[in-house]
Amino acid sequence: MLEATGLTREFASPTGRVTALRDVSFSAEPGEFLAVRGPSGCGKTTLMMILGGLQRPTSGQLRIDGQDPYELAPEARSRFRAEHIGFVFQEFYLVPYLSVLENILAPSLAKSHPDPPGRARALTERFHLQDRLTHVPSALSTGERQRVALARALFHEPQLLLADEPTGNLDPENAQIVLTYLAEFANSGGTVLMVTHHADAAAYAKHVMEMENGTLVSTVGQPN
């Protein structure tokens, strides 16, 4: 499902070239839940951006479901992201003036769906948001906001879910709820890659990849 080979990302700086990611290779099958851990500045976010088709690597190759998104023209790459990848972020990135239902429906603007309202309402029930349909994000708890963001990410039933510190702003109870949903997505055949600083969050993953100075230094399997 996901195959990264020799991913490297360099940036120009006033003092010369900076290598944010260096020769990172790994793969993930459908149904796998992977966590990426490491200190701030180790390259986790750069890796996430590349995997999401948002930042072209300087060298190396990425294949998602057999396709290298960076071989596609920008418009086709955007469609590919909409069809294959869901994103969940620490800061939620909900549209502040849209309701819960409208935020979940937002992906339908990028890719058509046979029944957008029906799909969105089904997700609100799955994530226990059916009593919050008309609320704007400021009227929600932090846990509810992350559940809206997760519902939005799953609207098009992606094959790959990229989660960047999804529990970073949550209390332990809501963090457990969100991690359980991510695990359920993997158990249903989806692929999850989660960046996290938290050992408790990483414990939900099947494999934990440790990064240091832009390099993947170890991958550890763990029982689930």
PDB file of C-alpha atoms in Angstrom:
ATOM      1  CA  MET A   1       0.000   0.000   0.000  1.00  0.00           C
ATOM      2  CA  LEU A   2       2.771   2.435   0.980  1.00  0.00           C
ATOM      3  CA  GLU A   3       6.395   2.147  -0.107  1.00  0.00           C
ATOM      4  CA  ALA A   4       9.058   4.766   0.553  1.00  0.00           C
ATOM      5  CA  THR A   5      12.496   4.225  -0.980  1.00  0.00           C
ATOM      6  CA  GLY A   6      15.474   6.439  -0.201  1.00  0.00           C
ATOM      7  CA  LEU A   7      13.419   9.543   0.586  1.00  0.00           C
ATOM      8  CA  THR A   8      15.684  12.560   1.025  1.00  0.00           C
ATOM      9  CA  ARG A   9      14.694  16.211   1.418  1.00  0.00           C
ATOM     10  CA  GLU A  10      17.165  19.090   1.354  1.00  0.00           C
ATOM     11  CA  PHE A  11      16.550  22.796   1.806  1.00  0.00           C
ATOM     12  CA  ALA A  12      18.640  25.819   0.936  1.00  0.00           C
ATOM     13  CA  SER A  13      19.612  28.047   3.866  1.00  0.00           C
ATOM     14  CA  PRO A  14      21.867  31.102   4.307  1.00  0.00           C
ATOM     15  CA  THR A  15      24.573  28.789   5.654  1.00  0.00           C
ATOM     16  CA  GLY A  16      24.235  26.141   2.945  1.00  0.00           C
ATOM     17  CA  ARG A  17      22.182  23.056   2.236  1.00  0.00           C
ATOM     18  CA  VAL A  18      20.225  21.548   5.131  1.00  0.00           C
ATOM     19  CA  THR A  19      19.174  17.897   5.003  1.00  0.00           C
ATOM     20  CA  ALA A  20      15.826  17.478   6.768  1.00  0.00           C
ATOM     21  CA  LEU A  21      15.337  13.876   5.670  1.00  0.00           C
ATOM     22  CA  ARG A  22      18.054  11.438   4.673  1.00  0.00           C
ATOM     23  CA  ASP A  23      17.575   8.164   2.763  1.00  0.00           C
ATOM     24  CA  VAL A  24      14.406   7.004   4.562  1.00  0.00           C
ATOM     25  CA  SER A  25      12.985   3.676   3.372  1.00  0.00           C
ATOM     26  CA  PHE A  26      10.096   1.619   4.731  1.00  0.00           C
ATOM     27  CA  SER A  27       6.848   0.028   3.623  1.00  0.00           C
ATOM     28  CA  ALA A  28       3.384  -0.528   5.053  1.00  0.00           C
ATOM     29  CA  GLU A  29       0.684  -2.989   4.085  1.00  0.00           C
ATOM     30  CA  PRO A  30      -3.098  -2.530   4.233  1.00  0.00           C
ATOM     31  CA  GLY A  31      -4.250  -2.960   7.822  1.00  0.00           C
ATOM     32  CA  GLU A  32      -0.988  -1.720   9.370  1.00  0.00           C
ATOM     33  CA  PHE A  33      -0.761   0.968  12.042  1.00  0.00           C
ATOM     34  CA  LEU A  34       2.682   2.609  12.183  1.00  0.00           C
ATOM     35  CA  ALA A  35       3.918   5.283  14.576  1.00  0.00           C
ATOM     36  CA  VAL A  36       6.877   7.595  13.984  1.00  0.00           C
ATOM     37  CA  ARG A  37       8.649   8.955  17.051  1.00  0.00           C
ATOM     38  CA  GLY A  38      11.625  11.208  17.585  1.00  0.00           C
ATOM     39  CA  PRO A  39      12.684  14.585  19.004  1.00  0.00           C
ATOM     40  CA  SER A  40      11.539  17.879  17.526  1.00  0.00           C
ATOM     41  CA  GLY A  41      13.417  18.706  14.343  1.00  0.00           C
ATOM     42  CA  CYS A  42      14.244  15.075  13.527  1.00  0.00           C
ATOM     43  CA  GLY A  43      12.323  15.122  10.227  1.00  0.00           C
ATOM     44  CA  LYS A  44       8.955  13.658  11.254  1.00  0.00           C
ATOM     45  CA  THR A  45       6.877  16.499   9.819  1.00  0.00           C
ATOM     46  CA  THR A  46       8.922  16.594   6.611  1.00  0.00           C
ATOM     47  CA  LEU A  47       8.317  12.876   6.192  1.00  0.00           C
ATOM     48  CA  MET A  48       4.587  13.381   6.761  1.00  0.00           C
ATOM     49  CA  MET A  49       4.441  16.165   4.165  1.00  0.00           C
ATOM     50  CA  ILE A  50       6.196  14.000   1.570  1.00  0.00           C
ATOM     51  CA  LEU A  51       3.962  11.006   2.269  1.00  0.00           C
ATOM     52  CA  GLY A  52       0.922  13.241   1.892  1.00  0.00           C
ATOM     53  CA  GLY A  53       1.943  14.401  -1.559  1.00  0.00           C
ATOM     54  CA  LEU A  54       2.476  17.924  -0.267  1.00  0.00           C
ATOM     55  CA  GLN A  55       6.259  18.288  -0.518  1.00  0.00           C
ATOM     56  CA  ARG A  56       8.340  16.758  -3.281  1.00  0.00           C
ATOM     57  CA  PRO A  57      11.418  14.854  -2.069  1.00  0.00           C
ATOM     58  CA  THR A  58      14.806  15.945  -3.352  1.00  0.00           C
ATOM     59  CA  SER A  59      15.489  12.307  -4.208  1.00  0.00           C
ATOM     60  CA  GLY A  60      13.959   8.907  -3.619  1.00  0.00           C
ATOM     61  CA  GLN A  61      10.579   7.504  -4.547  1.00  0.00           C
ATOM     62  CA  LEU A  62       7.177   7.235  -2.911  1.00  0.00           C
ATOM     63  CA  ARG A  63       4.497   4.817  -4.070  1.00  0.00           C
ATOM     64  CA  ILE A  64       0.963   4.757  -2.691  1.00  0.00           C
ATOM     65  CA  ASP A  65      -1.199   1.955  -4.013  1.00  0.00           C
ATOM     66  CA  GLY A  66       1.364   1.533  -6.796  1.00  0.00           C
ATOM     67  CA  GLN A  67       1.379   5.203  -7.867  1.00  0.00           C
ATOM     68  CA  ASP A  68       4.111   7.771  -7.299  1.00  0.00           C
ATOM     69  CA  PRO A  69       2.062  10.952  -6.673  1.00  0.00           C
ATOM     70  CA  TYR A  70       5.018  13.123  -7.685  1.00  0.00           C
ATOM     71  CA  GLU A  71       4.847  11.710 -11.201  1.00  0.00           C
ATOM     72  CA  LEU A  72       1.419  13.342 -11.550  1.00  0.00           C
ATOM     73  CA  ALA A  73       0.653  16.892 -12.643  1.00  0.00           C
ATOM     74  CA  PRO A  74      -0.399  19.179  -9.751  1.00  0.00           C
ATOM     75  CA  GLU A  75      -4.146  18.924 -10.451  1.00  0.00           C
ATOM     76  CA  ALA A  76      -4.001  15.141 -10.821  1.00  0.00           C
ATOM     77  CA  ARG A  77      -1.939  14.920  -7.624  1.00  0.00           C
ATOM     78  CA  SER A  78      -4.608  16.875  -5.757  1.00  0.00           C
ATOM     79  CA  ARG A  79      -7.252  14.424  -6.980  1.00  0.00           C
ATOM     80  CA  PHE A  80      -5.033  11.524  -5.962  1.00  0.00           C
ATOM     81  CA  ARG A  81      -4.729  12.943  -2.427  1.00  0.00           C
ATOM     82  CA  ALA A  82      -8.496  13.408  -2.213  1.00  0.00           C
ATOM     83  CA  GLU A  83      -9.120   9.826  -3.301  1.00  0.00           C
ATOM     84  CA  HIS A  84      -6.413   7.972  -1.360  1.00  0.00           C
ATOM     85  CA  ILE A  85      -5.244   9.978   1.664  1.00  0.00           C
ATOM     86  CA  GLY A  86      -6.906  11.354   4.787  1.00  0.00           C
ATOM     87  CA  PHE A  87      -5.196  13.874   7.090  1.00  0.00           C
ATOM     88  CA  VAL A  88      -5.623  14.441  10.833  1.00  0.00           C
ATOM     89  CA  PHE A  89      -3.640  17.210  12.549  1.00  0.00           C
ATOM     90  CA  GLN A  90      -2.967  18.311  16.111  1.00  0.00           C
ATOM     91  CA  GLU A  91      -4.526  21.723  15.445  1.00  0.00           C
ATOM     92  CA  PHE A  92      -7.658  20.235  13.793  1.00  0.00           C
ATOM     93  CA  TYR A  93      -7.759  22.857  10.971  1.00  0.00           C
ATOM     94  CA  LEU A  94     -11.539  23.029  10.928  1.00  0.00           C
ATOM     95  CA  VAL A  95     -13.163  25.915   9.044  1.00  0.00           C
ATOM     96  CA  PRO A  96     -14.275  28.178  11.930  1.00  0.00           C
ATOM     97  CA  TYR A  97     -17.445  29.543  10.299  1.00  0.00           C
ATOM     98  CA  LEU A  98     -18.740  26.163   9.089  1.00  0.00           C
ATOM     99  CA  SER A  99     -20.909  23.835  11.153  1.00  0.00           C
ATOM    100  CA  VAL A 100     -19.879  20.313  12.130  1.00  0.00           C
ATOM    101  CA  LEU A 101     -21.873  18.885   9.233  1.00  0.00           C
ATOM    102  CA  GLU A 102     -20.435  21.398   6.762  1.00  0.00           C
ATOM    103  CA  ASN A 103     -16.859  20.730   7.891  1.00  0.00           C
ATOM    104  CA  ILE A 104     -17.322  17.000   7.380  1.00  0.00           C
ATOM    105  CA  LEU A 105     -18.849  17.666   3.953  1.00  0.00           C
ATOM    106  CA  ALA A 106     -15.926  19.887   2.862  1.00  0.00           C
ATOM    107  CA  PRO A 107     -14.025  17.073   1.056  1.00  0.00           C
ATOM    108  CA  SER A 108     -16.975  16.648  -1.313  1.00  0.00           C
ATOM    109  CA  LEU A 109     -15.891  19.928  -2.928  1.00  0.00           C
ATOM    110  CA  ALA A 110     -12.677  18.231  -4.113  1.00  0.00           C
ATOM    111  CA  LYS A 111     -14.179  14.901  -5.155  1.00  0.00           C
ATOM    112  CA  SER A 112     -17.773  13.963  -5.871  1.00  0.00           C
ATOM    113  CA  HIS A 113     -19.625  11.460  -3.726  1.00  0.00           C
ATOM    114  CA  PRO A 114     -22.894   9.689  -4.592  1.00  0.00           C
ATOM    115  CA  ASP A 115     -24.585  10.812  -1.357  1.00  0.00           C
ATOM    116  CA  PRO A 116     -22.583  13.494   0.487  1.00  0.00           C
ATOM    117  CA  PRO A 117     -25.229  14.350   3.144  1.00  0.00           C
ATOM    118  CA  GLY A 118     -25.889  10.681   3.854  1.00  0.00           C
ATOM    119  CA  ARG A 119     -22.185   9.913   4.199  1.00  0.00           C
ATOM    120  CA  ALA A 120     -21.619  12.923   6.475  1.00  0.00           C
ATOM    121  CA  ARG A 121     -24.558  12.060   8.734  1.00  0.00           C
ATOM    122  CA  ALA A 122     -23.386   8.452   8.988  1.00  0.00           C
ATOM    123  CA  LEU A 123     -19.983   9.710  10.149  1.00  0.00           C
ATOM    124  CA  THR A 124     -21.529  12.030  12.749  1.00  0.00           C
ATOM    125  CA  GLU A 125     -23.328   9.014  14.195  1.00  0.00           C
ATOM    126  CA  ARG A 126     -20.182   6.901  14.146  1.00  0.00           C
ATOM    127  CA  PHE A 127     -18.252   9.593  16.012  1.00  0.00           C
ATOM    128  CA  HIS A 128     -21.150  10.488  18.334  1.00  0.00           C
ATOM    129  CA  LEU A 129     -21.563  13.982  16.921  1.00  0.00           C
ATOM    130  CA  GLN A 130     -25.195  13.767  15.826  1.00  0.00           C
ATOM    131  CA  ASP A 131     -26.221  16.273  18.533  1.00  0.00           C
ATOM    132  CA  ARG A 132     -23.631  18.794  17.308  1.00  0.00           C
ATOM    133  CA  LEU A 133     -24.520  19.044  13.598  1.00  0.00           C
ATOM    134  CA  THR A 134     -25.169  22.807  13.588  1.00  0.00           C
ATOM    135  CA  HIS A 135     -22.436  23.783  16.043  1.00  0.00           C
ATOM    136  CA  VAL A 136     -19.386  25.703  14.826  1.00  0.00           C
ATOM    137  CA  PRO A 137     -15.942  24.552  16.052  1.00  0.00           C
ATOM    138  CA  SER A 138     -15.696  27.220  18.767  1.00  0.00           C
ATOM    139  CA  ALA A 139     -18.780  25.703  20.426  1.00  0.00           C
ATOM    140  CA  LEU A 140     -17.173  22.247  20.642  1.00  0.00           C
ATOM    141  CA  SER A 141     -14.817  20.660  23.133  1.00  0.00           C
ATOM    142  CA  THR A 142     -11.303  19.824  21.951  1.00  0.00           C
ATOM    143  CA  GLY A 143     -12.196  16.142  21.824  1.00  0.00           C
ATOM    144  CA  GLU A 144     -15.255  16.878  19.693  1.00  0.00           C
ATOM    145  CA  ARG A 145     -13.169  19.012  17.315  1.00  0.00           C
ATOM    146  CA  GLN A 146     -10.717  16.190  16.768  1.00  0.00           C
ATOM    147  CA  ARG A 147     -13.570  13.772  16.139  1.00  0.00           C
ATOM    148  CA  VAL A 148     -14.950  16.179  13.511  1.00  0.00           C
ATOM    149  CA  ALA A 149     -11.494  16.341  11.925  1.00  0.00           C
ATOM    150  CA  LEU A 150     -11.271  12.550  11.905  1.00  0.00           C
ATOM    151  CA  ALA A 151     -14.745  12.242  10.361  1.00  0.00           C
ATOM    152  CA  ARG A 152     -13.732  14.724   7.672  1.00  0.00           C
ATOM    153  CA  ALA A 153     -10.547  12.729   6.956  1.00  0.00           C
ATOM    154  CA  LEU A 154     -12.587   9.552   6.507  1.00  0.00           C
ATOM    155  CA  PHE A 155     -15.313  11.097   4.329  1.00  0.00           C
ATOM    156  CA  HIS A 156     -13.962   9.599   1.096  1.00  0.00           C
ATOM    157  CA  GLU A 157     -12.928   6.303   2.703  1.00  0.00           C
ATOM    158  CA  PRO A 158      -9.183   6.783   2.061  1.00  0.00           C
ATOM    159  CA  GLN A 159      -6.731   3.905   1.987  1.00  0.00           C
ATOM    160  CA  LEU A 160      -4.066   5.825   3.910  1.00  0.00           C
ATOM    161  CA  LEU A 161      -4.599   7.959   7.011  1.00  0.00           C
ATOM    162  CA  LEU A 162      -1.789  10.335   8.038  1.00  0.00           C
ATOM    163  CA  ALA A 163      -2.104  11.599  11.609  1.00  0.00           C
ATOM    164  CA  ASP A 164       0.278  14.307  12.840  1.00  0.00           C
ATOM    165  CA  GLU A 165       0.213  14.430  16.677  1.00  0.00           C
ATOM    166  CA  PRO A 166      -3.547  13.719  16.678  1.00  0.00           C
ATOM    167  CA  THR A 167      -3.695  13.522  20.494  1.00  0.00           C
ATOM    168  CA  GLY A 168      -1.353  16.434  21.223  1.00  0.00           C
ATOM    169  CA  ASN A 169      -4.145  18.768  22.365  1.00  0.00           C
ATOM    170  CA  LEU A 170      -6.366  16.159  23.990  1.00  0.00           C
ATOM    171  CA  ASP A 171      -6.875  14.983  27.551  1.00  0.00           C
ATOM    172  CA  PRO A 172      -6.173  11.283  28.215  1.00  0.00           C
ATOM    173  CA  GLU A 173      -9.808  10.210  27.855  1.00  0.00           C
ATOM    174  CA  ASN A 174     -10.313  11.874  24.476  1.00  0.00           C
ATOM    175  CA  ALA A 175      -6.861  10.781  23.328  1.00  0.00           C
ATOM    176  CA  GLN A 176      -7.851   7.172  23.972  1.00  0.00           C
ATOM    177  CA  ILE A 177     -11.093   7.651  22.012  1.00  0.00           C
ATOM    178  CA  VAL A 178      -9.252   9.047  18.968  1.00  0.00           C
ATOM    179  CA  LEU A 179      -6.554   6.364  19.087  1.00  0.00           C
ATOM    180  CA  THR A 180      -9.213   3.676  19.282  1.00  0.00           C
ATOM    181  CA  TYR A 181     -10.817   5.070  16.118  1.00  0.00           C
ATOM    182  CA  LEU A 182      -7.445   5.054  14.348  1.00  0.00           C
ATOM    183  CA  ALA A 183      -6.874   1.447  15.390  1.00  0.00           C
ATOM    184  CA  GLU A 184     -10.343   0.532  14.120  1.00  0.00           C
ATOM    185  CA  PHE A 185      -9.511   2.102  10.751  1.00  0.00           C
ATOM    186  CA  ALA A 186      -6.393  -0.067  10.515  1.00  0.00           C
ATOM    187  CA  ASN A 187      -8.270  -3.168  11.653  1.00  0.00           C
ATOM    188  CA  SER A 188     -10.784  -2.582   8.851  1.00  0.00           C
ATOM    189  CA  GLY A 189      -7.978  -2.700   6.258  1.00  0.00           C
ATOM    190  CA  GLY A 190      -6.775   0.904   6.116  1.00  0.00           C
ATOM    191  CA  THR A 191      -3.171   1.983   6.653  1.00  0.00           C
ATOM    192  CA  VAL A 192      -2.346   4.457   9.440  1.00  0.00           C
ATOM    193  CA  LEU A 193       0.895   6.371   9.872  1.00  0.00           C
ATOM    194  CA  MET A 194       0.945   8.534  12.991  1.00  0.00           C
ATOM    195  CA  VAL A 195       3.585  10.998  14.141  1.00  0.00           C
ATOM    196  CA  THR A 196       3.646  11.291  17.929  1.00  0.00           C
ATOM    197  CA  HIS A 197       5.833  12.234  20.870  1.00  0.00           C
ATOM    198  CA  HIS A 198       3.777  10.145  23.265  1.00  0.00           C
ATOM    199  CA  ALA A 199       4.647   6.575  24.193  1.00  0.00           C
ATOM    200  CA  ASP A 200       1.028   5.899  25.205  1.00  0.00           C
ATOM    201  CA  ALA A 201      -0.148   6.849  21.712  1.00  0.00           C
ATOM    202  CA  ALA A 202       2.599   4.875  19.991  1.00  0.00           C
ATOM    203  CA  ALA A 203       1.529   1.802  21.966  1.00  0.00           C
ATOM    204  CA  TYR A 204      -1.522   1.531  19.681  1.00  0.00           C
ATOM    205  CA  ALA A 205       0.700   1.008  16.637  1.00  0.00           C
ATOM    206  CA  LYS A 206       1.869  -2.327  15.261  1.00  0.00           C
ATOM    207  CA  HIS A 207       5.319  -0.925  14.460  1.00  0.00           C
ATOM    208  CA  VAL A 208       7.149   2.067  15.943  1.00  0.00           C
ATOM    209  CA  MET A 209       9.757   3.803  13.793  1.00  0.00           C
ATOM    210  CA  GLU A 210      12.308   5.964  15.593  1.00  0.00           C
ATOM    211  CA  MET A 211      13.831   8.941  13.782  1.00  0.00           C
ATOM    212  CA  GLU A 212      16.925  10.942  14.608  1.00  0.00           C
ATOM    213  CA  ASN A 213      18.565  13.748  12.622  1.00  0.00           C
ATOM    214  CA  GLY A 214      16.445  13.054   9.558  1.00  0.00           C
ATOM    215  CA  THR A 215      17.250   9.342   9.527  1.00  0.00           C
ATOM    216  CA  LEU A 216      15.172   6.302  10.381  1.00  0.00           C
ATOM    217  CA  VAL A 217      17.292   4.665  13.079  1.00  0.00           C
ATOM    218  CA  SER A 218      15.108   1.726  14.115  1.00  0.00           C
ATOM    219  CA  THR A 219      11.770   0.005  13.599  1.00  0.00           C
ATOM    220  CA  VAL A 220      10.309  -2.022  16.421  1.00  0.00           C
ATOM    221  CA  GLY A 221       7.336  -4.352  16.150  1.00  0.00           C
ATOM    222  CA  GLN A 222       5.082  -4.646  19.155  1.00  0.00           C
ATOM    223  CA  PRO A 223       2.119  -6.830  20.113  1.00  0.00           C
ATOM    224  CA  ASN A 224      -1.361  -5.376  19.743  1.00  0.00           C
TER     225      ASN A 224
END
